[in-house]
Amino acid sequence: MYRYLFSPITINQLEIKNRIAYPALGLLYSYDSRLNDRYYEYFRARARGGAGIVTVGPVGVDFIGSGLAALSLRDDTYIPDFQKLTGIIRGEGARAFIQLFHAGGYSHPILIDGQTPIGPSAVFNPYAKVTPREMTLEDIDTVQEAFAAAAARAVEAGFDGVEIIASAGYLLTQFLSPLRNQRTDAYGGSFENRVRFPRETIERVRQRIGPDVPLSVRMAGNDFVPGSNTDSETPAIAKVYEAAGVDVINVTGGWHESKVPQLPMELPRSAYAYLALNIKKAVSVPVMASNRITMPETAEQILRDGCADMVNLGRVLIADPEWPRKAFEGRSAEIRPCVACSQGCTDQIFSGKPVFCVGNPLAGFEGERKIFQADPSKRVMVVGAGAAGLEAAVTAAQRGFQVSLYDKAGDIGGQLWLAGAPPHKREILELIRYYRAMLNRLDIRLHLNTAVDLELIRREAPDHVIVAEGAEALVPPIAGIHHPDILTAWQVLGDNPRLGRRVAIIGGGAVGLETALFVAAKGTLTPEILHFLFAYEAERTERLRELMFRGTSEVTVFEMLPKAGADVGKSTKWILLANLDRHGVKIRTNTKVAAVEDGRMLTLDGPDGQTREDFDTVIVASGSRPVQRLSKALEEAGIPYTAVGDTIAPGKLNDAIHGGFLAALAL
Ligand SMILES: Cc1cc2nc3c(=O)[nH]c(=O)nc-3n(C[C@H](O)[C@H](O)[C@H](O)COP(=O)(O)O)c2cc1C
Ligand code: SF4
């Protein structure tokens, strides 16, 4: 079906069965640099799912470059565990690659026993918030030797290919960048000098592993950091890599400290494939594309259009390791989507915690959470077709139960529809696509427009009842808040009503801020119109920018706390706040709404004392509370049931999906 995606490719002399590569991705499943069962089972699942290449990494080449958080191959004692891992990956039919890693000035003293990180120059690193020690010529030789020695160990451990990381702002990119490399010796200054360290490192690794082992370099297609390398310079860098002996170039986006987002939902699918094409035009070795290549159609198009020779599927394979197999078998609709929420992966890593997946309760738990078969004569009734109920129904059906799913609404999805409504959040709706396909595949009987009561449950007499009634908008006790003109955020996101020009939003949590963006984006240019106007130079660039971010409403958010967005994840908060700022949304913190008159006049207790302000539309976004109507009735009737999701307490998407899964597993 996907002709290009499933055609083999040869790298050096190694045949890869398809064009799908799982890239290096830090998982933090150990804090001693060692592999363990959690890693083995995680990688077994990724290899079993059908990817052509499975890359293990980041793997540190020495202590100062990675500390204890990343895996390591800094000495021979690490080899046996990696031998076991390559046996698992290769045994499942994938090629095992390893990414060798050195953070350089991106490391931090707390990760490396209080040592000062090393880098090309002693220039403050704003990402790590530390000034590294300038590497001596001896340090340079030592690190290059560490790369070569680790590469040799990797080959001994059975890896089919080796990758060197020269992306994301780590050591090799630091040498390339005039921003971090201010040396005056042979390793700094001119292009030739700045590229010397990466070039020599590649040459040394190549020399050590011999001519036949596939060697890859992962490079930034554009650093996306002012003053650093752009996509005007990166093709020349790629040419140097090719001449130094790499067999494949893996092109990703920019540095960690870039103000251009690299990972979130806002990043359009395959947005950085153009960077791969830019490199592909400069070299003759195969090139890989990366970042947000989500569905098989997207991947196939990149390959068909000739932007790259292979695609990296990172978080996508965390969310569904079976992606390749499902695509191959024409079951794309059954792919569990990565919704690019960052909550289970990036946010976890930033907090020093192990990676999981919001949408896939098995990711990182492959060894302990097993979908074991149940008695197929038993019947399960699931009430509520939001995320928690859907996941519970699908898992119960996968276990072999006969499952019926009920919802009083006319469609499945519940709050997922609201979560997917704001700009750049549409990827969330992919979950509905997935669950719809799974209900079909697993023959789950769906009863929509059906309110479930005790009578229906007694009549159906299921063996198990799972209640996922969800939540409802919470209206805070503010004088005048029940005026009929005042809307809840849920009404705005769900019904998309016409709003006034001056809009006030009460509540600056995640829902309030997303709603603010939803409202502020009304009346702004769509991407297609922007493309048209830009192509024909119909408007000045500044005017286009204005039209992108100024629509029909002026939005003000009122938050009682000193900071808005307290419940927004670390890796996406800055993006959301920057977006709100671009859209001209005003956020007034430390400001309590004391009363609302006539549904529009707010009395505010803020830093300037008490004030009154008039708005055309007032929206309440003050959280939600559980709906427990059926659960309470079941309780009183003494009928056993399991509550899942927001019915227990309003939580995040992760709580709903994992809760639904675990409840069905426990039946
Ligand atoms: C939690 C996390 C850790 C990552 N660690 C690495 C890494 O160590 N080396 C690397 O080259 N890329 C790393 N990446 C980037 C991924 O390999 C991949 O390029 C990125 O997630 C974009 O692709 P995707 O949209 O398919 O996930 C990491 C990404 C995430 C989310
Ligand atoms: S946690 Fe979110 S971003 Fe990370 S893999 Fe899962 S769905 Fe994707």
Coordinates of N, CA, C and O in Angstrom, one line a residue, residues 2-102:
Y2 N 1.8 1.3 0.9 CA 2.8 2.5 0.9 C 4.0 2.0 0.3 O 4.9 1.5 1.0
R3 N 4.1 2.2 -1.0 CA 5.1 1.6 -1.8 C 6.5 2.0 -1.4 O 7.5 1.2 -1.3
Y4 N 6.7 3.3 -1.2 CA 8.0 3.8 -0.8 C 8.4 3.5 0.6 O 9.5 3.1 0.9
L5 N 7.4 3.6 1.5 CA 7.7 3.4 2.9 C 8.2 1.9 3.1 O 9.0 1.7 4.0
F6 N 7.7 1.0 2.4 CA 8.0 -0.4 2.6 C 8.9 -1.0 1.5 O 8.9 -2.2 1.3
S7 N 9.7 -0.1 0.9 CA 10.7 -0.6 0.0 C 12.1 -0.6 0.8 O 12.3 0.2 1.6
P8 N 12.9 -1.7 0.6 CA 14.2 -1.8 1.3 C 15.2 -0.7 0.9 O 15.0 -0.1 -0.2
I9 N 16.2 -0.5 1.7 CA 17.2 0.5 1.3 C 18.5 -0.1 1.9 O 18.5 -0.8 2.9
T10 N 19.6 0.2 1.2 CA 20.9 -0.3 1.6 C 21.7 0.9 2.1 O 21.9 1.9 1.4
I11 N 22.2 0.7 3.3 CA 23.1 1.8 3.9 C 24.5 1.1 4.1 O 24.6 0.1 4.8
N12 N 25.5 1.7 3.4 CA 26.8 1.0 3.3 C 26.5 -0.4 2.7 O 26.0 -0.3 1.6
Q13 N 26.7 -1.5 3.4 CA 26.3 -2.7 2.7 C 25.1 -3.4 3.4 O 24.8 -4.6 3.2
L14 N 24.5 -2.6 4.3 CA 23.5 -3.2 5.2 C 22.1 -3.0 4.6 O 21.7 -1.8 4.4
E15 N 21.4 -4.1 4.4 CA 20.0 -3.9 3.8 C 19.0 -3.6 5.0 O 19.1 -4.3 6.0
I16 N 18.2 -2.6 4.9 CA 17.2 -2.2 5.9 C 15.9 -2.6 5.2 O 15.6 -2.2 4.0
K17 N 15.0 -3.3 5.9 CA 13.8 -3.8 5.3 C 12.8 -2.8 4.8 O 12.0 -3.0 4.0
N18 N 12.8 -1.6 5.5 CA 11.9 -0.5 5.1 C 12.5 0.8 5.4 O 13.6 0.9 5.8
R19 N 11.7 1.9 5.2 CA 12.3 3.2 5.4 C 12.0 3.8 6.7 O 12.1 5.0 6.9
I20 N 11.6 3.0 7.7 CA 11.2 3.5 9.0 C 12.3 3.3 10.0 O 12.8 2.2 10.2
A21 N 12.8 4.5 10.6 CA 13.8 4.4 11.7 C 13.2 5.0 13.0 O 12.6 6.0 13.0
Y22 N 13.4 4.2 14.0 CA 13.1 4.8 15.4 C 14.4 5.5 15.8 O 15.4 4.9 15.9
P23 N 14.3 6.8 16.1 CA 15.5 7.6 16.4 C 15.9 7.4 17.9 O 15.1 7.0 18.7
A24 N 17.1 7.9 18.2 CA 17.5 8.0 19.6 C 16.5 8.9 20.4 O 16.1 9.9 19.9
L25 N 16.2 8.4 21.6 CA 15.2 9.2 22.4 C 15.5 8.8 23.9 O 15.3 7.7 24.3
G26 N 15.9 9.8 24.6 CA 16.2 9.5 26.1 C 15.0 9.1 26.8 O 13.9 9.7 26.7
L27 N 15.1 8.0 27.6 CA 14.0 7.4 28.2 C 14.0 7.5 29.8 O 13.0 7.4 30.5
L28 N 15.2 7.6 30.3 CA 15.5 7.7 31.7 C 14.9 6.5 32.5 O 14.2 6.7 33.5
Y29 N 15.1 5.3 32.0 CA 14.6 4.1 32.7 C 15.6 3.6 33.7 O 15.4 2.5 34.3
S30 N 16.8 4.3 33.8 CA 17.7 3.9 34.9 C 18.5 5.2 35.2 O 18.5 6.1 34.4
Y31 N 19.0 5.2 36.4 CA 19.8 6.4 36.8 C 21.3 6.0 37.1 O 22.0 6.6 37.9
D32 N 21.7 4.8 36.6 CA 23.0 4.4 36.8 C 23.7 4.1 35.5 O 24.7 3.4 35.4
S33 N 23.2 4.6 34.4 CA 23.8 4.5 33.0 C 23.6 3.0 32.5 O 24.2 2.7 31.4
R34 N 23.0 2.2 33.2 CA 22.9 0.8 32.8 C 21.6 0.4 32.2 O 20.5 1.0 32.6
L35 N 21.6 -0.6 31.3 CA 20.3 -1.1 30.8 C 19.7 -2.0 31.9 O 20.3 -2.4 32.8
N36 N 18.4 -2.2 31.7 CA 17.6 -3.0 32.6 C 16.4 -3.6 31.9 O 16.2 -3.3 30.7
D37 N 15.6 -4.4 32.6 CA 14.5 -5.1 32.0 C 13.5 -4.1 31.3 O 12.9 -4.4 30.3
R38 N 13.3 -2.9 32.0 CA 12.4 -2.0 31.4 C 12.9 -1.5 30.0 O 12.1 -1.4 29.1
Y39 N 14.2 -1.3 29.9 CA 14.7 -0.9 28.5 C 14.5 -2.1 27.6 O 14.1 -1.9 26.4
Y40 N 14.9 -3.3 28.0 CA 14.8 -4.5 27.1 C 13.4 -4.6 26.5 O 13.2 -4.8 25.3
E41 N 12.4 -4.6 27.4 CA 11.1 -4.8 27.0 C 10.6 -3.7 26.1 O 9.8 -3.9 25.2
Y42 N 11.0 -2.4 26.5 CA 10.6 -1.3 25.6 C 11.1 -1.5 24.2 O 10.4 -1.3 23.2
F43 N 12.4 -1.8 24.1 CA 13.0 -1.9 22.8 C 12.5 -3.2 22.0 O 12.4 -3.2 20.8
R44 N 12.2 -4.2 22.8 CA 11.6 -5.4 22.1 C 10.3 -5.0 21.4 O 10.1 -5.4 20.2
A45 N 9.5 -4.3 22.0 CA 8.2 -3.9 21.4 C 8.4 -3.0 20.2 O 7.8 -3.2 19.2
R46 N 9.4 -2.1 20.3 CA 9.6 -1.2 19.1 C 10.2 -2.0 17.9 O 9.8 -1.7 16.8
A47 N 11.0 -3.0 18.2 CA 11.6 -3.8 17.1 C 10.5 -4.7 16.5 O 10.4 -4.9 15.3
R48 N 9.7 -5.3 17.4 CA 8.7 -6.2 17.0 C 7.6 -5.5 16.1 O 7.1 -6.2 15.2
G49 N 7.4 -4.2 16.3 CA 6.4 -3.5 15.6 C 6.7 -3.3 14.1 O 5.8 -3.0 13.3
G50 N 8.0 -3.6 13.7 CA 8.3 -3.6 12.3 C 9.1 -2.5 11.8 O 9.4 -2.4 10.6
A51 N 9.7 -1.6 12.6 CA 10.6 -0.6 12.2 C 11.8 -1.2 11.6 O 12.3 -2.2 12.1
G52 N 12.4 -0.6 10.5 CA 13.6 -1.1 9.9 C 14.8 -0.9 10.7 O 15.6 -1.8 10.9
I53 N 14.9 0.2 11.3 CA 16.0 0.5 12.2 C 15.5 0.9 13.6 O 14.5 1.7 13.7
V54 N 16.1 0.4 14.6 CA 15.8 0.8 16.0 C 17.0 1.4 16.6 O 18.0 0.7 16.7
T55 N 17.0 2.6 17.0 CA 18.2 3.3 17.5 C 18.2 3.3 19.0 O 17.2 3.8 19.6
V56 N 19.2 2.9 19.6 CA 19.3 3.0 21.1 C 20.2 4.2 21.4 O 21.3 4.4 20.9
G57 N 19.6 5.1 22.3 CA 20.4 6.2 22.6 C 19.6 7.3 23.3 O 18.3 7.1 23.3
P58 N 20.2 8.3 23.9 CA 21.6 8.6 23.8 C 22.4 7.7 24.7 O 22.0 7.3 25.8
V59 N 23.6 7.3 24.2 CA 24.6 6.5 24.9 C 25.9 7.3 25.1 O 26.5 7.7 24.1
G60 N 26.2 7.6 26.3 CA 27.4 8.5 26.6 C 28.7 7.8 26.3 O 28.8 6.6 26.4
V61 N 29.7 8.6 25.8 CA 31.0 8.0 25.5 C 32.0 8.2 26.7 O 33.0 7.6 26.7
D62 N 31.6 9.2 27.6 CA 32.4 9.4 28.8 C 31.5 9.9 29.9 O 30.3 10.1 29.7
F63 N 32.1 10.1 31.0 CA 31.2 10.6 32.1 C 30.9 12.0 32.1 O 29.7 12.4 32.2
I64 N 31.9 12.9 31.7 CA 31.6 14.3 31.8 C 30.6 14.8 30.7 O 29.9 15.8 30.8
G65 N 30.5 13.9 29.7 CA 29.5 14.3 28.6 C 28.1 13.8 28.8 O 27.2 14.2 28.0
S66 N 27.9 13.0 29.8 CA 26.5 12.5 29.9 C 26.1 12.1 31.4 O 24.9 12.0 31.6
G67 N 27.1 12.0 32.3 CA 26.7 11.6 33.6 C 26.1 10.3 33.8 O 26.3 9.4 33.0
L68 N 25.2 10.2 34.8 CA 24.6 8.9 35.1 C 23.2 8.8 34.5 O 22.6 7.7 34.4
A69 N 22.6 9.9 34.0 CA 21.3 9.9 33.5 C 21.1 9.1 32.2 O 20.2 8.4 32.0
A70 N 22.1 9.4 31.3 CA 22.0 8.7 30.0 C 22.7 7.3 30.1 O 23.5 7.1 31.0
L71 N 22.4 6.4 29.2 CA 23.1 5.1 29.1 C 24.5 5.4 28.8 O 24.9 6.5 28.3
S72 N 25.4 4.4 28.9 CA 26.8 4.7 28.7 C 27.5 3.4 28.1 O 27.0 2.3 28.3
L73 N 28.5 3.7 27.3 CA 29.4 2.6 26.8 C 30.8 3.1 27.0 O 31.7 3.0 26.2
R74 N 31.0 3.7 28.2 CA 32.3 4.4 28.4 C 33.4 3.4 28.8 O 34.6 3.8 28.8
D75 N 33.0 2.2 29.1 CA 34.1 1.2 29.3 C 33.5 -0.2 29.0 O 32.3 -0.4 28.7
D76 N 34.4 -1.2 29.0 CA 34.0 -2.6 28.5 C 32.9 -3.2 29.4 O 32.2 -4.1 28.9
T77 N 32.8 -2.8 30.6 CA 31.8 -3.5 31.5 C 30.4 -3.3 31.0 O 29.5 -4.1 31.4
Y78 N 30.2 -2.3 30.2 CA 28.8 -2.1 29.7 C 28.4 -3.0 28.5 O 27.3 -3.1 28.1
I79 N 29.4 -3.6 27.9 CA 29.2 -4.3 26.6 C 28.2 -5.5 26.8 O 27.3 -5.6 26.0
P80 N 28.3 -6.4 27.8 CA 27.4 -7.5 27.8 C 25.9 -7.1 27.8 O 25.1 -7.8 27.1
D81 N 25.5 -6.1 28.6 CA 24.1 -5.7 28.6 C 23.6 -5.2 27.2 O 22.5 -5.5 26.7
F82 N 24.5 -4.5 26.5 CA 24.2 -4.1 25.1 C 24.1 -5.3 24.2 O 23.4 -5.3 23.2
Q83 N 25.0 -6.3 24.4 CA 24.9 -7.5 23.6 C 23.5 -8.1 23.7 O 22.9 -8.5 22.7
K84 N 23.0 -8.2 25.0 CA 21.7 -8.7 25.2 C 20.6 -7.9 24.4 O 19.7 -8.4 23.7
L85 N 20.8 -6.6 24.5 CA 19.8 -5.7 23.8 C 19.8 -5.8 22.3 O 18.8 -5.9 21.7
T86 N 21.0 -5.9 21.7 CA 21.1 -6.0 20.3 C 20.5 -7.4 19.9 O 19.9 -7.5 18.8
G87 N 20.7 -8.4 20.7 CA 20.1 -9.7 20.4 C 18.6 -9.6 20.4 O 18.0 -10.2 19.5
I88 N 18.0 -8.8 21.3 CA 16.6 -8.7 21.3 C 16.1 -7.9 20.0 O 15.2 -8.4 19.3
I89 N 16.7 -6.8 19.7 CA 16.3 -6.0 18.6 C 16.5 -6.7 17.3 O 15.5 -6.8 16.5
R90 N 17.6 -7.3 17.1 CA 17.9 -8.1 15.9 C 17.0 -9.3 15.8 O 16.5 -9.7 14.7
G91 N 16.8 -9.9 16.9 CA 15.9 -11.1 17.0 C 14.5 -10.8 16.5 O 13.8 -11.7 16.0
E92 N 14.1 -9.6 16.7 CA 12.7 -9.2 16.3 C 12.7 -8.7 14.8 O 11.7 -8.2 14.3
G93 N 13.9 -8.7 14.2 CA 13.9 -8.4 12.7 C 14.3 -7.0 12.4 O 14.2 -6.6 11.2
A94 N 14.7 -6.2 13.4 CA 15.1 -4.8 13.0 C 16.6 -4.7 13.0 O 17.3 -5.6 13.6
R95 N 17.1 -3.7 12.4 CA 18.6 -3.4 12.5 C 18.8 -2.5 13.7 O 18.1 -1.6 14.0
A96 N 19.8 -2.9 14.5 CA 20.1 -2.1 15.8 C 21.1 -1.1 15.5 O 22.3 -1.4 15.1
F97 N 20.8 0.2 15.8 CA 21.8 1.3 15.7 C 21.9 1.8 17.1 O 21.1 1.6 18.0
I98 N 23.0 2.5 17.3 CA 23.3 3.2 18.6 C 23.6 4.6 18.3 O 24.3 4.9 17.4
Q99 N 23.2 5.5 19.2 CA 23.6 6.9 19.1 C 24.6 7.2 20.2 O 24.2 7.1 21.3
L100 N 25.8 7.6 19.8 CA 26.8 8.0 20.7 C 26.7 9.5 21.0 O 26.5 10.3 20.1
F101 N 26.8 9.8 22.3 CA 26.4 11.2 22.8 C 27.4 11.8 23.6 O 28.1 11.2 24.5
H102 N 27.6 13.1 23.5 CA 28.3 14.0 24.4 C 27.6 15.3 24.5 O 27.5 16.0 23.4

